[in-house]
């Protein structure tokens, strides 16, 4: 057993503890607390005592939405003022690059995993259209759900689309930490009957989460309401328009909820265009809203109404989105942008979003997301400029990889 002493322990499930300790045994958290009446090293239980100094110890973070397979597009897609313009940029960049299983693409996935880990990430919700990220994730130290994402607006045989996807998923062997599930791309890019078939497939599993991009752009809202606008033009241009499709009217959230798609297994990503009524509906369903504000700025979707997200009572998690729309995979950097957009949301709420909310949405909360006895000791120590600061506020001010180290209870830690 190793007992770490630190200027601060941040269990997430309770407020930060000054001059705390945490005992780790065989990779699991055994206990934690404040020093108590005994002297700092007076436990007398034979544990190895390690003083980490002016650091805060907290759970590894959850990046609840990213697309690791797009990592090779880093700095390749220029920022756009309209979402459809950005999508065109992604398609052009993908066309100019090699095949999806090529070494350039796989190499970029491995570098992205290293970068995410160095930035303090323990769990990812990874969206994939090719499943090439499953193997690298299974061999990494990260926990993950790989969402096999379907994108098919014009689908003559919707059941077959989902059936084929499930057959591909069955070929993947889940590990203790890495699972695969299904995702729909978005309500404007997946046919209603494909959405229904995905939802049915998810319902047949004991617990697997599902994901969908939702209410990201003004173009999406217009398309779902009226069937017109830049998205309709785009679908026609790429030959994916379905003349039999009838616009559902209402908001994208109304459409998905009326279709029976939303519940507490769903991660709804972005929500930039959600109204208060939309947020109330998501909260009532127990759906987790994953915010990726840096990506929203880059793609032209706009700034997410974060204060409204938190005021609505909806569960909020955090994602970086892909390196095609974000400068890095650092969840702490995403938190700093959230803090700038929502100065009145408590830092503790933002930190919950980056830990337990994401872990719960992805089904990893039994092992991750808080410091509690029995949970995995996949913990971060973040160097502080001084021990007498507001640590929660400091953690949402932008933390760099150089300030972060992992502690695991192994002998190398100090
Ligand atoms: Zn995304």
Short mmCIF file of C-alpha atoms and ligand atoms in Angstrom, two decimals:
data_model
loop_
_atom_site.label_atom_id
_atom_site.label_comp_id
_atom_site.label_asym_id
_atom_site.label_seq_id
_atom_site.Cartn_x
_atom_site.Cartn_y
_atom_site.Cartn_z
CA UNK A 1 0.00 0.00 0.00
CA UNK A 2 1.11 3.54 -0.77
CA UNK A 3 -0.23 6.59 1.06
CA UNK A 4 0.08 9.85 -0.85
CA UNK A 5 0.05 13.17 0.96
CA UNK A 6 -0.83 16.27 -1.03
CA UNK A 7 -1.63 19.95 -0.48
CA UNK A 8 -5.12 19.18 -1.79
CA UNK A 9 -7.27 16.13 -2.56
CA UNK A 10 -10.29 16.74 -4.79
CA UNK A 11 -12.64 13.74 -4.46
CA UNK A 12 -15.28 15.44 -6.73
CA UNK A 13 -18.03 13.77 -4.65
CA UNK A 14 -17.19 16.24 -1.88
CA UNK A 15 -15.32 19.55 -1.56
CA UNK A 16 -11.53 19.72 -1.81
CA UNK A 17 -9.60 18.55 1.28
CA UNK A 18 -6.64 20.65 2.43
CA UNK A 19 -3.52 18.67 3.37
CA UNK A 20 -5.21 15.39 2.53
CA UNK A 21 -4.00 11.85 2.02
CA UNK A 22 -5.07 8.99 -0.16
CA UNK A 23 -4.11 5.35 0.28
CA UNK A 24 -3.75 3.17 -2.82
CA UNK A 25 -3.54 -0.60 -2.75
CA UNK A 26 -2.96 -2.71 -5.87
CA UNK A 27 -4.29 -0.06 -8.22
CA UNK A 28 -7.41 0.68 -6.16
CA UNK A 29 -8.26 3.51 -3.77
CA UNK A 30 -8.26 2.06 -0.23
CA UNK A 31 -9.13 5.20 1.76
CA UNK A 32 -8.62 8.96 1.83
CA UNK A 33 -9.02 11.76 4.33
CA UNK A 34 -7.53 14.73 6.12
CA UNK A 35 -4.60 14.19 8.52
CA UNK A 36 -6.70 13.80 11.66
CA UNK A 37 -5.28 13.96 15.16
CA UNK A 38 -2.47 11.49 14.43
CA UNK A 39 0.74 12.89 13.04
CA UNK A 40 1.06 13.02 9.29
CA UNK A 41 3.04 9.81 9.11
CA UNK A 42 1.58 8.19 12.18
CA UNK A 43 -0.76 5.61 10.67
CA UNK A 44 1.48 2.74 11.70
CA UNK A 45 0.12 0.37 9.08
CA UNK A 46 3.36 -0.16 7.15
CA UNK A 47 2.22 1.75 4.07
CA UNK A 48 4.87 3.54 2.03
CA UNK A 49 4.40 7.27 2.63
CA UNK A 50 4.85 9.59 -0.37
CA UNK A 51 4.69 13.36 -0.07
CA UNK A 52 3.56 14.81 -3.39
CA UNK A 53 3.97 18.41 -2.21
CA UNK A 54 2.05 21.36 -3.68
CA UNK A 55 -0.27 19.39 -5.92
CA UNK A 56 -3.97 18.65 -6.13
CA UNK A 57 -4.89 14.98 -6.60
CA UNK A 58 -8.08 14.33 -8.58
CA UNK A 59 -9.63 11.57 -10.71
CA UNK A 60 -8.48 11.17 -14.32
CA UNK A 61 -10.71 13.18 -16.66
CA UNK A 62 -13.35 12.00 -19.12
CA UNK A 63 -13.34 13.30 -22.70
CA UNK A 64 -16.90 12.26 -23.50
CA UNK A 65 -16.81 13.15 -27.19
CA UNK A 66 -13.96 12.98 -29.65
CA UNK A 67 -13.21 11.40 -33.03
CA UNK A 68 -9.69 9.97 -32.68
CA UNK A 69 -9.66 8.70 -36.28
CA UNK A 70 -9.80 12.32 -37.52
CA UNK A 71 -6.57 13.21 -35.70
CA UNK A 72 -4.65 13.29 -39.01
CA UNK A 73 -6.78 16.32 -39.98
CA UNK A 74 -5.19 18.48 -37.26
CA UNK A 75 -4.90 22.07 -38.56
CA UNK A 76 -6.22 20.92 -41.96
CA UNK A 77 -9.78 22.28 -41.82
CA UNK A 78 -10.01 26.08 -41.59
CA UNK A 79 -12.44 27.74 -39.19
CA UNK A 80 -15.81 28.53 -40.77
CA UNK A 81 -18.55 31.05 -40.10
CA UNK A 82 -21.24 28.55 -41.14
CA UNK A 83 -21.45 24.89 -40.19
CA UNK A 84 -22.09 23.54 -43.70
CA UNK A 85 -18.98 25.38 -44.91
CA UNK A 86 -16.98 23.56 -42.25
CA UNK A 87 -18.46 20.17 -43.25
CA UNK A 88 -17.42 20.88 -46.86
CA UNK A 89 -13.91 21.63 -45.55
CA UNK A 90 -13.76 18.27 -43.74
CA UNK A 91 -14.91 16.40 -46.85
CA UNK A 92 -12.32 18.16 -49.03
CA UNK A 93 -9.54 17.43 -46.52
CA UNK A 94 -10.56 13.75 -46.27
CA UNK A 95 -10.63 13.38 -50.07
CA UNK A 96 -7.09 14.72 -50.40
CA UNK A 97 -5.72 12.15 -47.93
CA UNK A 98 -4.84 8.45 -48.01
CA UNK A 99 -7.05 5.47 -47.29
CA UNK A 100 -8.68 5.16 -43.83
CA UNK A 101 -6.54 2.26 -42.62
CA UNK A 102 -3.27 3.81 -43.83
CA UNK A 103 -0.20 4.31 -41.63
CA UNK A 104 -0.53 8.10 -41.57
CA UNK A 105 -4.03 7.84 -40.11
CA UNK A 106 -3.19 5.10 -37.60
CA UNK A 107 -0.01 6.92 -36.54
CA UNK A 108 -2.03 10.06 -35.85
CA UNK A 109 -4.42 8.01 -33.65
CA UNK A 110 -1.49 6.75 -31.56
CA UNK A 111 -0.08 10.27 -31.13
CA UNK A 112 -3.54 11.52 -30.15
CA UNK A 113 -3.85 8.81 -27.49
CA UNK A 114 -0.48 9.78 -26.04
CA UNK A 115 -1.47 13.44 -26.05
CA UNK A 116 -4.84 12.80 -24.41
CA UNK A 117 -3.19 10.71 -21.69
CA UNK A 118 -0.51 13.33 -21.03
CA UNK A 119 -3.29 15.91 -20.64
CA UNK A 120 -4.92 13.89 -17.85
CA UNK A 121 -7.62 11.96 -19.70
CA UNK A 122 -8.57 8.52 -18.35
CA UNK A 123 -11.75 7.85 -20.36
CA UNK A 124 -12.89 8.70 -23.87
CA UNK A 125 -16.14 8.48 -25.77
CA UNK A 126 -14.72 7.95 -29.24
CA UNK A 127 -16.81 8.31 -32.41
CA UNK A 128 -15.61 6.18 -35.31
CA UNK A 129 -16.86 5.52 -38.83
CA UNK A 130 -14.17 2.90 -39.50
CA UNK A 131 -13.47 1.22 -36.11
CA UNK A 132 -9.70 1.63 -36.67
CA UNK A 133 -9.43 3.20 -33.21
CA UNK A 134 -10.64 0.11 -31.33
CA UNK A 135 -7.33 -1.79 -31.37
CA UNK A 136 -5.14 1.19 -30.37
CA UNK A 137 -7.55 2.02 -27.53
CA UNK A 138 -7.67 -1.60 -26.36
CA UNK A 139 -3.86 -1.55 -26.05
CA UNK A 140 -3.76 1.85 -24.31
CA UNK A 141 -4.21 2.73 -20.63
CA UNK A 142 -7.49 4.52 -21.42
CA UNK A 143 -11.00 3.31 -20.74
CA UNK A 144 -13.27 3.90 -23.72
CA UNK A 145 -16.53 3.40 -25.49
CA UNK A 146 -15.94 3.30 -29.24
CA UNK A 147 -19.16 4.41 -30.91
CA UNK A 148 -19.54 2.98 -34.40
CA UNK A 149 -21.27 5.92 -36.01
CA UNK A 150 -23.80 5.49 -38.81
CA UNK A 151 -24.47 8.29 -41.26
CA UNK A 152 -27.12 7.48 -43.89
CA UNK A 153 -29.88 9.88 -44.85
CA UNK A 154 -31.18 7.96 -47.84
CA UNK A 155 -31.44 4.31 -46.79
CA UNK A 156 -33.66 1.97 -48.83
CA UNK A 157 -33.13 -0.85 -46.28
CA UNK A 158 -32.67 0.76 -42.82
CA UNK A 159 -32.70 -2.52 -40.87
CA UNK A 160 -29.88 -3.92 -43.03
CA UNK A 161 -27.70 -0.84 -42.37
CA UNK A 162 -27.87 -1.45 -38.64
CA UNK A 163 -27.66 -5.23 -38.96
CA UNK A 164 -24.37 -4.94 -40.89
CA UNK A 165 -22.99 -2.52 -38.33
CA UNK A 166 -23.83 -4.93 -35.52
CA UNK A 167 -22.11 -7.77 -37.32
CA UNK A 168 -18.94 -5.66 -37.52
CA UNK A 169 -19.20 -4.86 -33.80
CA UNK A 170 -19.54 -8.54 -32.93
CA UNK A 171 -16.09 -9.16 -34.44
CA UNK A 172 -14.51 -6.88 -31.81
CA UNK A 173 -13.54 -8.47 -28.51
CA UNK A 174 -14.37 -6.07 -25.66
CA UNK A 175 -11.71 -5.70 -22.98
CA UNK A 176 -12.15 -4.82 -19.31
CA UNK A 177 -11.85 -1.15 -20.27
CA UNK A 178 -12.85 -0.80 -23.92
CA UNK A 179 -16.33 -1.47 -25.29
CA UNK A 180 -18.00 -0.79 -28.60
CA UNK A 181 -21.49 0.52 -29.25
CA UNK A 182 -23.53 2.27 -31.94
CA UNK A 183 -24.07 5.96 -32.61
CA UNK A 184 -26.17 7.95 -35.05
CA UNK A 185 -24.40 10.92 -36.63
CA UNK A 186 -27.22 13.48 -36.35
CA UNK A 187 -30.96 13.92 -36.94
CA UNK A 188 -30.26 15.69 -40.25
CA UNK A 189 -27.96 12.98 -41.64
CA UNK A 190 -29.57 9.70 -40.51
CA UNK A 191 -32.92 8.52 -41.86
CA UNK A 192 -35.74 8.25 -39.28
CA UNK A 193 -36.00 4.49 -39.78
CA UNK A 194 -32.25 4.05 -39.30
CA UNK A 195 -32.52 6.04 -36.06
CA UNK A 196 -35.29 3.70 -34.96
CA UNK A 197 -33.26 0.59 -35.84
CA UNK A 198 -30.22 1.93 -33.91
CA UNK A 199 -32.40 2.58 -30.88
CA UNK A 200 -33.85 -0.95 -31.06
CA UNK A 201 -30.35 -2.44 -31.28
CA UNK A 202 -29.26 -0.45 -28.22
CA UNK A 203 -32.35 -1.58 -26.29
CA UNK A 204 -31.38 -5.22 -26.83
CA UNK A 205 -28.07 -4.70 -24.93
CA UNK A 206 -27.89 -4.85 -21.10
CA UNK A 207 -26.19 -1.47 -20.81
CA UNK A 208 -24.52 0.28 -23.67
CA UNK A 209 -24.60 4.03 -24.22
CA UNK A 210 -25.52 5.61 -27.54
CA UNK A 211 -24.48 8.95 -28.99
CA UNK A 212 -25.77 11.54 -31.44
CA UNK A 213 -24.79 15.08 -32.47
CA UNK A 214 -27.84 17.19 -31.61
CA UNK A 215 -28.90 20.83 -32.11
CA UNK A 216 -25.39 21.79 -33.16
CA UNK A 217 -26.04 24.40 -35.86
CA UNK A 218 -28.71 26.84 -37.04
CA UNK A 219 -28.76 24.94 -40.37
CA UNK A 220 -29.81 21.76 -38.53
CA UNK A 221 -32.64 23.55 -36.72
CA UNK A 222 -33.91 25.06 -39.98
CA UNK A 223 -33.74 21.73 -41.82
CA UNK A 224 -35.65 19.77 -39.18
CA UNK A 225 -38.26 22.53 -38.88
CA UNK A 226 -38.85 23.24 -42.57
CA UNK A 227 -36.86 20.78 -44.70
CA UNK A 228 -35.08 23.70 -46.36
CA UNK A 229 -31.91 25.74 -46.06
CA UNK A 230 -28.19 25.08 -46.62
CA UNK A 231 -28.35 21.49 -45.31
CA UNK A 232 -31.04 20.52 -47.84
CA UNK A 233 -28.93 22.06 -50.61
CA UNK A 234 -25.90 20.12 -49.39
CA UNK A 235 -27.75 16.76 -49.28
CA UNK A 236 -28.99 17.35 -52.83
CA UNK A 237 -25.48 18.25 -53.97
CA UNK A 238 -23.89 15.07 -52.62
CA UNK A 239 -26.73 12.87 -53.93
CA UNK A 240 -28.06 11.90 -50.48
CA UNK A 241 -31.39 13.72 -50.53
CA UNK A 242 -34.47 11.53 -50.05
CA UNK A 243 -37.52 13.09 -51.80
CA UNK A 244 -39.86 10.96 -49.64
CA UNK A 245 -38.56 12.53 -46.40
CA UNK A 246 -41.06 14.77 -44.61
CA UNK A 247 -39.70 17.46 -42.28
CA UNK A 248 -40.84 16.63 -38.75
CA UNK A 249 -41.27 20.31 -37.75
CA UNK A 250 -40.44 21.37 -34.20
CA UNK A 251 -36.91 21.30 -32.83
CA UNK A 252 -34.31 18.55 -33.33
CA UNK A 253 -34.83 17.57 -29.65
CA UNK A 254 -38.62 17.34 -30.18
CA UNK A 255 -38.04 15.14 -33.22
CA UNK A 256 -35.70 12.72 -31.45
CA UNK A 257 -37.79 12.55 -28.31
CA UNK A 258 -41.02 12.01 -30.27
CA UNK A 259 -39.18 9.16 -32.06
CA UNK A 260 -38.41 7.53 -28.70
CA UNK A 261 -34.66 7.96 -29.20
CA UNK A 262 -33.78 9.90 -26.04
CA UNK A 263 -33.24 8.39 -22.61
CA UNK A 264 -30.55 8.10 -19.95
CA UNK A 265 -28.32 5.95 -22.18
CA UNK A 266 -27.94 8.68 -24.78
CA UNK A 267 -25.15 11.23 -25.01
CA UNK A 268 -26.50 14.21 -26.97
CA UNK A 269 -23.52 16.17 -28.25
CA UNK A 270 -23.30 20.00 -28.66
CA UNK A 271 -26.78 21.48 -27.94
CA UNK A 272 -25.62 24.93 -29.11
CA UNK A 273 -29.06 25.71 -30.53
CA UNK A 274 -31.16 24.19 -27.75
CA UNK A 275 -33.96 26.25 -26.21
CA UNK A 276 -34.91 26.12 -22.54
CA UNK A 277 -37.81 23.82 -23.50
CA UNK A 278 -35.34 21.48 -25.28
CA UNK A 279 -33.08 21.42 -22.21
CA UNK A 280 -36.02 20.63 -19.92
CA UNK A 281 -36.96 17.76 -22.19
CA UNK A 282 -33.42 16.34 -22.12
CA UNK A 283 -33.25 16.72 -18.34
CA UNK A 284 -36.57 14.87 -17.95
CA UNK A 285 -35.22 11.99 -20.05
CA UNK A 286 -31.95 11.79 -18.08
CA UNK A 287 -30.00 12.30 -21.32
CA UNK A 288 -26.43 13.59 -20.92
CA UNK A 289 -25.57 16.72 -22.89
CA UNK A 290 -21.91 16.75 -23.98
CA UNK A 291 -20.56 20.22 -24.63
CA UNK A 292 -17.54 20.90 -26.90
CA UNK A 293 -17.35 24.72 -26.95
CA UNK A 294 -13.98 25.10 -28.68
CA UNK A 295 -15.19 22.98 -31.59
CA UNK A 296 -18.44 24.97 -31.76
CA UNK A 297 -16.41 28.15 -32.18
CA UNK A 298 -14.29 26.60 -34.95
CA UNK A 299 -17.15 25.10 -36.99
CA UNK A 300 -19.35 28.18 -37.02
CA UNK A 301 -22.02 26.54 -34.84
CA UNK A 302 -21.71 29.36 -32.29
CA UNK A 303 -21.24 29.53 -28.52
CA UNK A 304 -23.21 27.01 -26.44
CA UNK A 305 -25.53 28.56 -23.80
CA UNK A 306 -23.65 26.97 -20.90
CA UNK A 307 -25.30 28.92 -18.09
CA UNK A 308 -28.69 27.69 -19.39
CA UNK A 309 -27.37 24.13 -19.63
CA UNK A 310 -26.44 24.11 -15.95
CA UNK A 311 -29.54 26.04 -14.83
CA UNK A 312 -31.83 23.50 -16.58
CA UNK A 313 -30.69 20.59 -14.43
CA UNK A 314 -29.60 18.52 -17.44
CA UNK A 315 -26.51 16.36 -16.90
CA UNK A 316 -23.57 18.06 -18.63
CA UNK A 317 -20.37 16.28 -19.72
CA UNK A 318 -17.38 17.66 -21.66
CA UNK A 319 -15.72 16.67 -24.92
CA UNK A 320 -12.96 18.17 -27.03
CA UNK A 321 -14.46 16.90 -30.31
CA UNK A 322 -11.83 15.99 -32.92
CA UNK A 323 -8.54 17.57 -33.89
CA UNK A 324 -10.29 18.62 -37.13
CA UNK A 325 -12.15 21.27 -35.09
CA UNK A 326 -10.15 21.66 -31.83
CA UNK A 327 -6.51 22.64 -31.34
CA UNK A 328 -5.73 19.78 -28.91
CA UNK A 329 -7.34 16.98 -26.86
CA UNK A 330 -6.79 18.69 -23.50
CA UNK A 331 -10.03 18.55 -21.46
CA UNK A 332 -8.57 21.13 -19.03
CA UNK A 333 -8.33 23.57 -21.96
CA UNK A 334 -11.98 22.86 -22.78
CA UNK A 335 -12.83 23.65 -19.14
CA UNK A 336 -11.03 26.98 -19.42
CA UNK A 337 -13.20 27.90 -22.41
CA UNK A 338 -16.28 26.84 -20.45
CA UNK A 339 -15.21 29.03 -17.55
CA UNK A 340 -14.83 32.01 -19.93
CA UNK A 341 -18.29 31.39 -21.44
CA UNK A 342 -20.01 30.78 -18.10
CA UNK A 343 -18.29 32.81 -15.38
CA UNK A 344 -21.09 32.23 -12.88
CA UNK A 345 -21.31 28.44 -13.09
CA UNK A 346 -19.44 27.04 -10.05
CA UNK A 347 -16.01 25.59 -10.86
CA UNK A 348 -17.07 22.46 -8.95
CA UNK A 349 -19.93 21.90 -11.44
CA UNK A 350 -17.56 22.24 -14.41
CA UNK A 351 -15.17 19.74 -12.81
CA UNK A 352 -18.01 17.29 -12.20
CA UNK A 353 -18.83 17.54 -15.90
CA UNK A 354 -15.24 16.61 -16.79
CA UNK A 355 -15.16 13.64 -14.42
CA UNK A 356 -18.17 11.83 -12.95
CA UNK A 357 -20.78 13.04 -15.45
CA UNK A 358 -18.81 11.74 -18.42
CA UNK A 359 -17.85 8.54 -16.58
CA UNK A 360 -21.49 7.88 -15.71
CA UNK A 361 -22.77 8.58 -19.22
CA UNK A 362 -20.26 6.09 -20.67
CA UNK A 363 -20.95 3.44 -18.02
CA UNK A 364 -17.63 3.69 -16.18
CA UNK A 365 -18.73 5.32 -12.92
CA UNK A 366 -18.21 2.16 -10.84
CA UNK A 367 -14.45 2.56 -11.45
CA UNK A 368 -13.86 6.19 -12.44
CA UNK A 369 -15.02 9.75 -11.99
CA UNK A 370 -14.63 10.27 -8.23
CA UNK A 371 -12.15 9.45 -5.47
CA UNK A 372 -13.95 6.79 -3.42
CA UNK A 373 -12.73 3.60 -1.75
CA UNK A 374 -12.80 0.68 -4.18
CA UNK A 375 -12.52 2.75 -7.33
CA UNK A 376 -9.58 2.62 -9.74
CA UNK A 377 -6.57 4.66 -8.61
CA UNK A 378 -6.22 6.23 -12.04
CA UNK A 379 -5.48 9.60 -10.47
CA UNK A 380 -3.82 12.84 -11.49
CA UNK A 381 -1.50 15.06 -9.52
CA UNK A 382 -1.60 18.62 -10.87
CA UNK A 383 1.16 20.98 -9.77
CA UNK A 384 -0.09 24.16 -8.07
CA UNK A 385 1.65 27.54 -8.02
CA UNK A 386 0.93 27.72 -4.29
CA UNK A 387 -1.00 25.62 -1.79
CA UNK A 388 -3.14 28.56 -0.65
CA UNK A 389 -5.29 29.07 -3.73
CA UNK A 390 -8.83 28.18 -4.78
CA UNK A 391 -7.92 24.81 -6.32
CA UNK A 392 -11.23 24.25 -8.10
CA UNK A 393 -11.02 27.66 -9.75
CA UNK A 394 -7.37 27.01 -10.64
CA UNK A 395 -8.25 23.69 -12.32
CA UNK A 396 -10.68 25.43 -14.70
CA UNK A 397 -8.18 28.15 -15.63
CA UNK A 398 -6.27 26.01 -18.18
CA UNK A 399 -3.85 23.26 -17.09
CA UNK A 400 -0.97 22.17 -19.33
CA UNK A 401 0.38 18.64 -19.71
CA UNK A 402 3.67 19.71 -18.11
CA UNK A 403 1.81 20.25 -14.81
CA UNK A 404 0.23 16.81 -14.82
CA UNK A 405 1.50 13.42 -13.69
CA UNK A 406 -0.32 10.17 -13.13
CA UNK A 407 -0.20 8.37 -9.81
CA UNK A 408 -1.19 4.74 -9.68
CA UNK A 409 0.26 3.24 -6.51
CA UNK A 410 3.13 1.71 -8.45
CA UNK A 411 6.66 1.94 -7.00
CA UNK A 412 7.78 4.53 -9.56
CA UNK A 413 5.43 7.21 -8.20
CA UNK A 414 6.87 9.97 -6.14
ZN1 LIG B 1 -18.41 15.08 -33.09
#
